[in-house]
PDB file of C-alpha atoms in Angstrom:
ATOM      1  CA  UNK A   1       6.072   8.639  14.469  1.00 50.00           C
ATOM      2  CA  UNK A   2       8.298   6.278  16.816  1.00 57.00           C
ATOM      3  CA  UNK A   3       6.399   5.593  19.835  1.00 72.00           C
ATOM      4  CA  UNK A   4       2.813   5.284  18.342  1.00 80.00           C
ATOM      5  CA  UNK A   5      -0.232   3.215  17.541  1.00 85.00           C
ATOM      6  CA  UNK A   6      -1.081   3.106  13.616  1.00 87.00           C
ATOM      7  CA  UNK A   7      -4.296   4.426  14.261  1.00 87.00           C
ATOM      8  CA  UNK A   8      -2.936   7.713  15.758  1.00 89.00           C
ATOM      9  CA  UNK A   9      -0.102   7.458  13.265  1.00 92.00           C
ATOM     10  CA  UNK A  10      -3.294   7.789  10.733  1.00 92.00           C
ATOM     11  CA  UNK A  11      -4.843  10.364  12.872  1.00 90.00           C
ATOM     12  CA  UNK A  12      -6.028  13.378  10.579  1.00 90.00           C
ATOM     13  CA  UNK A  13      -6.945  10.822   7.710  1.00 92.00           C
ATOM     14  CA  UNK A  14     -10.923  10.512   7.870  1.00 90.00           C
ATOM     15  CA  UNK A  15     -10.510   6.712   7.503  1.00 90.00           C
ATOM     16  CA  UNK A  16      -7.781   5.425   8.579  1.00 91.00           C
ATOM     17  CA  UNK A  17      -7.446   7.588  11.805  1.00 87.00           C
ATOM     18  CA  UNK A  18     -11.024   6.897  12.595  1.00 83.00           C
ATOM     19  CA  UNK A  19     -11.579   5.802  16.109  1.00 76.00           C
ATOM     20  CA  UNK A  20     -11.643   2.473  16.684  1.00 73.00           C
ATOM     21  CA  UNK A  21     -14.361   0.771  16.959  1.00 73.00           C
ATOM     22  CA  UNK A  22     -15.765  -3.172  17.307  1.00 71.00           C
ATOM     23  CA  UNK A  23     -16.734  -2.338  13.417  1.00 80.00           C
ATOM     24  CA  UNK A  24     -13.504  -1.120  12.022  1.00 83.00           C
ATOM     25  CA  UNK A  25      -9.748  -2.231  11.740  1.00 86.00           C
ATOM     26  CA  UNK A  26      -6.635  -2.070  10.355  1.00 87.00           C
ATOM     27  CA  UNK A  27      -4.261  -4.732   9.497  1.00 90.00           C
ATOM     28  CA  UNK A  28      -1.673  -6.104   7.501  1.00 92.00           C
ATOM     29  CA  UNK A  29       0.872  -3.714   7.756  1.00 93.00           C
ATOM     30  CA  UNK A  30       4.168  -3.742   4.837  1.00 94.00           C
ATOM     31  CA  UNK A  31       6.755  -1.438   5.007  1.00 94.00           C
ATOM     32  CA  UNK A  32       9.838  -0.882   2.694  1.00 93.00           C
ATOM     33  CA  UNK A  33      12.411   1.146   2.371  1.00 93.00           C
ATOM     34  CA  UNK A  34      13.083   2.902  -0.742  1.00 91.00           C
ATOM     35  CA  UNK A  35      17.034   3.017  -1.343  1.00 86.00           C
ATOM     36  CA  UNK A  36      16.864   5.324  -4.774  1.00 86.00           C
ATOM     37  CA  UNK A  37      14.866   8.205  -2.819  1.00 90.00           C
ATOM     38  CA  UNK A  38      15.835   7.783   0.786  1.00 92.00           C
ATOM     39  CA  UNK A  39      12.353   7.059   2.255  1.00 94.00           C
ATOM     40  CA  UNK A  40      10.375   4.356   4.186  1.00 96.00           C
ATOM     41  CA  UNK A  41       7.061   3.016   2.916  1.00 96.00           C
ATOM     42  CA  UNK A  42       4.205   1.858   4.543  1.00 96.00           C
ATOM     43  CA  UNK A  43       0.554   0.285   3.119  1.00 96.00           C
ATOM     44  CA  UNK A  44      -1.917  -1.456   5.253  1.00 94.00           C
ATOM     45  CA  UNK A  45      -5.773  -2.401   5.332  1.00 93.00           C
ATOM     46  CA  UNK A  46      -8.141  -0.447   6.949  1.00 92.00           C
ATOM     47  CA  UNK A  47     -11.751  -2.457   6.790  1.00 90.00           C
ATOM     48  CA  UNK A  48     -15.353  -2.315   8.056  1.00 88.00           C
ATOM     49  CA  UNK A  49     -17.849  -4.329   9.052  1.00 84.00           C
ATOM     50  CA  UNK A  50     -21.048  -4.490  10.707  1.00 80.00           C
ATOM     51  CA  UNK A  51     -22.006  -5.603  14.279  1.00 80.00           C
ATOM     52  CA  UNK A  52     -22.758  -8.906  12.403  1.00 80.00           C
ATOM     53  CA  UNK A  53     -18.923  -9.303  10.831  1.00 77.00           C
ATOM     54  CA  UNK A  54     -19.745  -8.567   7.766  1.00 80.00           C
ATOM     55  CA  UNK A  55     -17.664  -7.005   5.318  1.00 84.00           C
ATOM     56  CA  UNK A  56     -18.970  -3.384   4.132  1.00 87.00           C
ATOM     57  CA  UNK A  57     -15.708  -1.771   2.847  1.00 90.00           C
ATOM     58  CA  UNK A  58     -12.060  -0.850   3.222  1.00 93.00           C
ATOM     59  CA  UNK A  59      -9.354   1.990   2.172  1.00 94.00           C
ATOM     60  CA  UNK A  60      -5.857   1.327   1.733  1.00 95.00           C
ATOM     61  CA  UNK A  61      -3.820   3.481   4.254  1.00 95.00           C
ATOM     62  CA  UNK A  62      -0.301   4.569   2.372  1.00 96.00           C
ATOM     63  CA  UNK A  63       2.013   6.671   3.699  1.00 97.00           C
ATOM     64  CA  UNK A  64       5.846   7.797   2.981  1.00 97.00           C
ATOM     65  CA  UNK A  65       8.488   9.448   5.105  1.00 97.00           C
ATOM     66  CA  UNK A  66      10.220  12.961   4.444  1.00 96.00           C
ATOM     67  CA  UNK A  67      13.184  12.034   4.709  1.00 95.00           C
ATOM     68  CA  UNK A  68      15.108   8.533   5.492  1.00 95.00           C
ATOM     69  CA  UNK A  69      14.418   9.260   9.582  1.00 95.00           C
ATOM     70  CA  UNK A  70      11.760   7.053   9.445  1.00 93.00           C
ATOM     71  CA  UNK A  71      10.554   8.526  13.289  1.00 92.00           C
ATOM     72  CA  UNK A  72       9.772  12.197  11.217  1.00 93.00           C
ATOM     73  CA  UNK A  73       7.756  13.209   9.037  1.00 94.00           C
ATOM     74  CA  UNK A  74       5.309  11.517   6.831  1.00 96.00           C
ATOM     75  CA  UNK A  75       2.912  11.747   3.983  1.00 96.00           C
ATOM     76  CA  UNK A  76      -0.413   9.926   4.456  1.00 97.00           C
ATOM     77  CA  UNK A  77      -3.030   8.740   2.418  1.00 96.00           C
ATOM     78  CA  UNK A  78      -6.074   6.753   1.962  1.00 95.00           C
ATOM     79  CA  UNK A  79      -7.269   5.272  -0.973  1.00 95.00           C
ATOM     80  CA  UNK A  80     -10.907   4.287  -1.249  1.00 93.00           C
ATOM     81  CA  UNK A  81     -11.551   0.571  -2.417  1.00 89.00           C
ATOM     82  CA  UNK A  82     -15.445   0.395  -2.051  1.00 80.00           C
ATOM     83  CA  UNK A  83     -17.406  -1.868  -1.682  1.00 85.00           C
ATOM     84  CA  UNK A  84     -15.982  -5.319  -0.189  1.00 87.00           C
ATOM     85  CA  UNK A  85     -12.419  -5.774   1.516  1.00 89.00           C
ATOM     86  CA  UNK A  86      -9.095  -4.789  -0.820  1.00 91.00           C
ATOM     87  CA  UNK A  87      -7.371  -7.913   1.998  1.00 91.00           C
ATOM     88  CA  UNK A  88      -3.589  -9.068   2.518  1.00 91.00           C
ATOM     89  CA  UNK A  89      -1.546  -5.937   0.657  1.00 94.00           C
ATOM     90  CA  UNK A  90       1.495  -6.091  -0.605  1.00 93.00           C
ATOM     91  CA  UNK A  91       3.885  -2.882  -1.038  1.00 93.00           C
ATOM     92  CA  UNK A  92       6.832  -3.144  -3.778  1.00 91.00           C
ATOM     93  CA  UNK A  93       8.997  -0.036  -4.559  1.00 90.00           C
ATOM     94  CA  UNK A  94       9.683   0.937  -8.159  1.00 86.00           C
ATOM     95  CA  UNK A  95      11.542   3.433 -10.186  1.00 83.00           C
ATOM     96  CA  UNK A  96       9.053   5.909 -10.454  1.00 86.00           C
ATOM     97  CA  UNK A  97       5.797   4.011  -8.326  1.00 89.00           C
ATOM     98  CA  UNK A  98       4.732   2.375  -5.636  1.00 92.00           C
ATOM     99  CA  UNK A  99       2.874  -0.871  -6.515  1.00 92.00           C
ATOM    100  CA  UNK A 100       0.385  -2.602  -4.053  1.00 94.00           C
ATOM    101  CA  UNK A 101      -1.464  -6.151  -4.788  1.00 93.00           C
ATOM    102  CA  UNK A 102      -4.088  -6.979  -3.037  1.00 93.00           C
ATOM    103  CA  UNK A 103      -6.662  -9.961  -2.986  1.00 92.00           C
ATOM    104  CA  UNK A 104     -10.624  -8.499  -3.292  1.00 92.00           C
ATOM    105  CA  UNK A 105     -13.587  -9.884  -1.410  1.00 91.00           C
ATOM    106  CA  UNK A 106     -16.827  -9.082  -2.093  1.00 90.00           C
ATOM    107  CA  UNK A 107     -19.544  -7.915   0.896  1.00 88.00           C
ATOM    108  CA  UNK A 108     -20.989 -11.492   0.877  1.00 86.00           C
ATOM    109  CA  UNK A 109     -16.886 -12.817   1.433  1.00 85.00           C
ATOM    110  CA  UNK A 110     -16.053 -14.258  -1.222  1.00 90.00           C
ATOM    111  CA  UNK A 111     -13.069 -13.672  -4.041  1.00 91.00           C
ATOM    112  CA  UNK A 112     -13.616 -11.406  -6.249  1.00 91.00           C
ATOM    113  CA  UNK A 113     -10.295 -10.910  -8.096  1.00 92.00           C
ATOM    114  CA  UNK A 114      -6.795  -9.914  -8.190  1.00 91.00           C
ATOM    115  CA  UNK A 115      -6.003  -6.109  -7.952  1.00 91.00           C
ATOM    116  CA  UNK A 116      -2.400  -4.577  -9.044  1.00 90.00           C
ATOM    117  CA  UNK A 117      -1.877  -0.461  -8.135  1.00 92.00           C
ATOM    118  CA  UNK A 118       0.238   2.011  -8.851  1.00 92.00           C
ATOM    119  CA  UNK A 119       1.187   4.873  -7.226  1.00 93.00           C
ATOM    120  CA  UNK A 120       3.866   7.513  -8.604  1.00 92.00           C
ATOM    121  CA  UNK A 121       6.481   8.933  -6.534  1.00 91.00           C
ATOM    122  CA  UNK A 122       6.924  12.806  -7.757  1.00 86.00           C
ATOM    123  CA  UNK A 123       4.654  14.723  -8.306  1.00 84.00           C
ATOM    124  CA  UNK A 124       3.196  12.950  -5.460  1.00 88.00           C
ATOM    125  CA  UNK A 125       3.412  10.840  -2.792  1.00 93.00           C
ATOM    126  CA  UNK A 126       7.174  12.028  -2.308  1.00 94.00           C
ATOM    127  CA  UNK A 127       6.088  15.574  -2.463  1.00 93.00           C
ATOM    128  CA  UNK A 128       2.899  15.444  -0.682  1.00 94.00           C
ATOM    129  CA  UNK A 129       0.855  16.384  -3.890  1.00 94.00           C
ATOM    130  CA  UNK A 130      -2.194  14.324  -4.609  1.00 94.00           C
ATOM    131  CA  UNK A 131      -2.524  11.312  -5.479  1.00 94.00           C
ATOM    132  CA  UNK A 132      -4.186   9.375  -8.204  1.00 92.00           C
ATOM    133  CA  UNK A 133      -3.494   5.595  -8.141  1.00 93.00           C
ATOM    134  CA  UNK A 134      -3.864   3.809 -11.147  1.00 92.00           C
ATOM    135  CA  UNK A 135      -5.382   0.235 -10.010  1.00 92.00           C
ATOM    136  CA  UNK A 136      -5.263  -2.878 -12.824  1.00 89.00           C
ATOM    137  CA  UNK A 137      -8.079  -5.679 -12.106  1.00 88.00           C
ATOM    138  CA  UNK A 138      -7.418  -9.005 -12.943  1.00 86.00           C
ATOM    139  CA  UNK A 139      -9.363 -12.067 -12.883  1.00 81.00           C
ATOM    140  CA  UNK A 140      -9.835 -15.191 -10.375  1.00 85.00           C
ATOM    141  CA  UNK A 141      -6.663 -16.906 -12.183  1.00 85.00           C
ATOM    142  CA  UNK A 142      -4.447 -14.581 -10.074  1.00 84.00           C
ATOM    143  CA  UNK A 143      -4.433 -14.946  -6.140  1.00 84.00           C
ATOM    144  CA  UNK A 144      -1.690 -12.821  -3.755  1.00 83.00           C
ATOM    145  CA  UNK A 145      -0.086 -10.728  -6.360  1.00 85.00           C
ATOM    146  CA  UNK A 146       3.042  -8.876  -4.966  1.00 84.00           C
ATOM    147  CA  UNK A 147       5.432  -6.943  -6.578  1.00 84.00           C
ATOM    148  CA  UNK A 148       8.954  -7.184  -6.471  1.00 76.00           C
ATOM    149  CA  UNK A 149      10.905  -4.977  -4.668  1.00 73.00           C
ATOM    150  CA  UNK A 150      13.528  -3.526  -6.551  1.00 69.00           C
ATOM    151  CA  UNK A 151      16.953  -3.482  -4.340  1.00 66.00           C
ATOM    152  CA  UNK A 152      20.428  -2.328  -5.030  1.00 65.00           C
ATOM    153  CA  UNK A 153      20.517   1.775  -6.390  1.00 59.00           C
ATOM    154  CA  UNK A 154      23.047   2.556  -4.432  1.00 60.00           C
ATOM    155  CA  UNK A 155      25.515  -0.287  -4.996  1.00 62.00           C
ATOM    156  CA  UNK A 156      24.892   0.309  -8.974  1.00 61.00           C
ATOM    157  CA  UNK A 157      22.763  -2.448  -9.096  1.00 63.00           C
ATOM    158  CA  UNK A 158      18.901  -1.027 -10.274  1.00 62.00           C
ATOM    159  CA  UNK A 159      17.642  -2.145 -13.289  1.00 64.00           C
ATOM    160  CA  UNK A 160      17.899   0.044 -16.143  1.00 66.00           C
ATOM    161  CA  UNK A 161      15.261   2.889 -16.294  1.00 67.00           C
ATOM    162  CA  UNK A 162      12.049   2.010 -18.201  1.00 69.00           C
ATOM    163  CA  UNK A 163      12.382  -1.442 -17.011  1.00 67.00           C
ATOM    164  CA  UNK A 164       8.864  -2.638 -16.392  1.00 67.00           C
ATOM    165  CA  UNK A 165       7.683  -3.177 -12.699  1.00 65.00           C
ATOM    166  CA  UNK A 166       7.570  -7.429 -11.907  1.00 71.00           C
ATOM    167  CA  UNK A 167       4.651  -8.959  -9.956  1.00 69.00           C
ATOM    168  CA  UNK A 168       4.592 -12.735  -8.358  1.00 69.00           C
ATOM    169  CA  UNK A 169       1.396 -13.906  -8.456  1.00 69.00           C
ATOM    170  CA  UNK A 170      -0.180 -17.689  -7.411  1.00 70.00           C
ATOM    171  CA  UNK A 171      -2.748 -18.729  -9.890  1.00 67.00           C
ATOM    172  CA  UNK A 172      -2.465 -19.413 -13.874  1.00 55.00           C
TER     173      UNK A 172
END
């Protein structure tokens, strides 16, 4: 992976590796590095448009190392958001999940709502299994939600297992 563009790091992924084009992107890239399980994590937006700039539809591009070399290896993904643009992601590590937030626009541009996802680790993403996110919507109220990254397993610091994953949002 060390040496590359993200688009041919996403190469083999229908969306995310797709050619670019004046009508496709990717951006906002977040990676962490998961201390508990040794790997690096990575989420950003891929999005359409048309010729005209406007929005028609965007994937999330996830993807997680093999091992803690984060130039080997990896395990890619793309999940579908539809319709509209899943915009400004933000990655948090978790016990047992990978969280994302991410702001959703509709086609026409304008906010939709707040979105929260999970992703578990193993059986997995960690293991290269499928994947079936498990995405939370939540109203206008909520604006940038990202989730706390948990820091500190191997100095004996991790909260205590079953501890429920913490987001920061801006809104009421």
């Amino acid at each position: 992976a060390a040496g590359t563009t993200m688009r041919t790091f996403f190469t083999g992924l229908t969306n995310c590796g797709a050619a670019e084009s004046g009508t496709n992107f990717l951006a906002d890239p977040q990676i962490s590095y998961d201390d508990q399980n040794d790997r690096w994590v990575l989420v950003m937006l891929r999005a359409e448009v048309t010729t005209a700039g406007a929005l028609t539809q965007s994937w999330l591009c996830v993807a997680c190392s093999q091992t803690a070399d984060p130039r080997g290896t990896w395990n890619k993904y793309e999940i579908a958001d539809g319709a509209g643009l899943a915009d400004y992601p933000h990655l948090g590590i978790g016990e047992d999940a990978i969280f994302v937030g991410t702001n959703h626009f509709s086609t026409a541009g304008s906010f939709d709502n707040a979105n929260f996802l999970a992703i578990q680790k193993s059986p997995g993403m960690y293991t290269g299994g499928a994947i079936t996110p498990r995405k939370f919507t939540a109203g206008t109220s909520i604006f940038t939600p990202q989730p706390a990254e948990r820091r500190g397993y191997l100095q004996g610091q991790y909260p205590p297992a079953g501890t429920a994953h913490m987001f920061v949002v801006r809104g009421a």
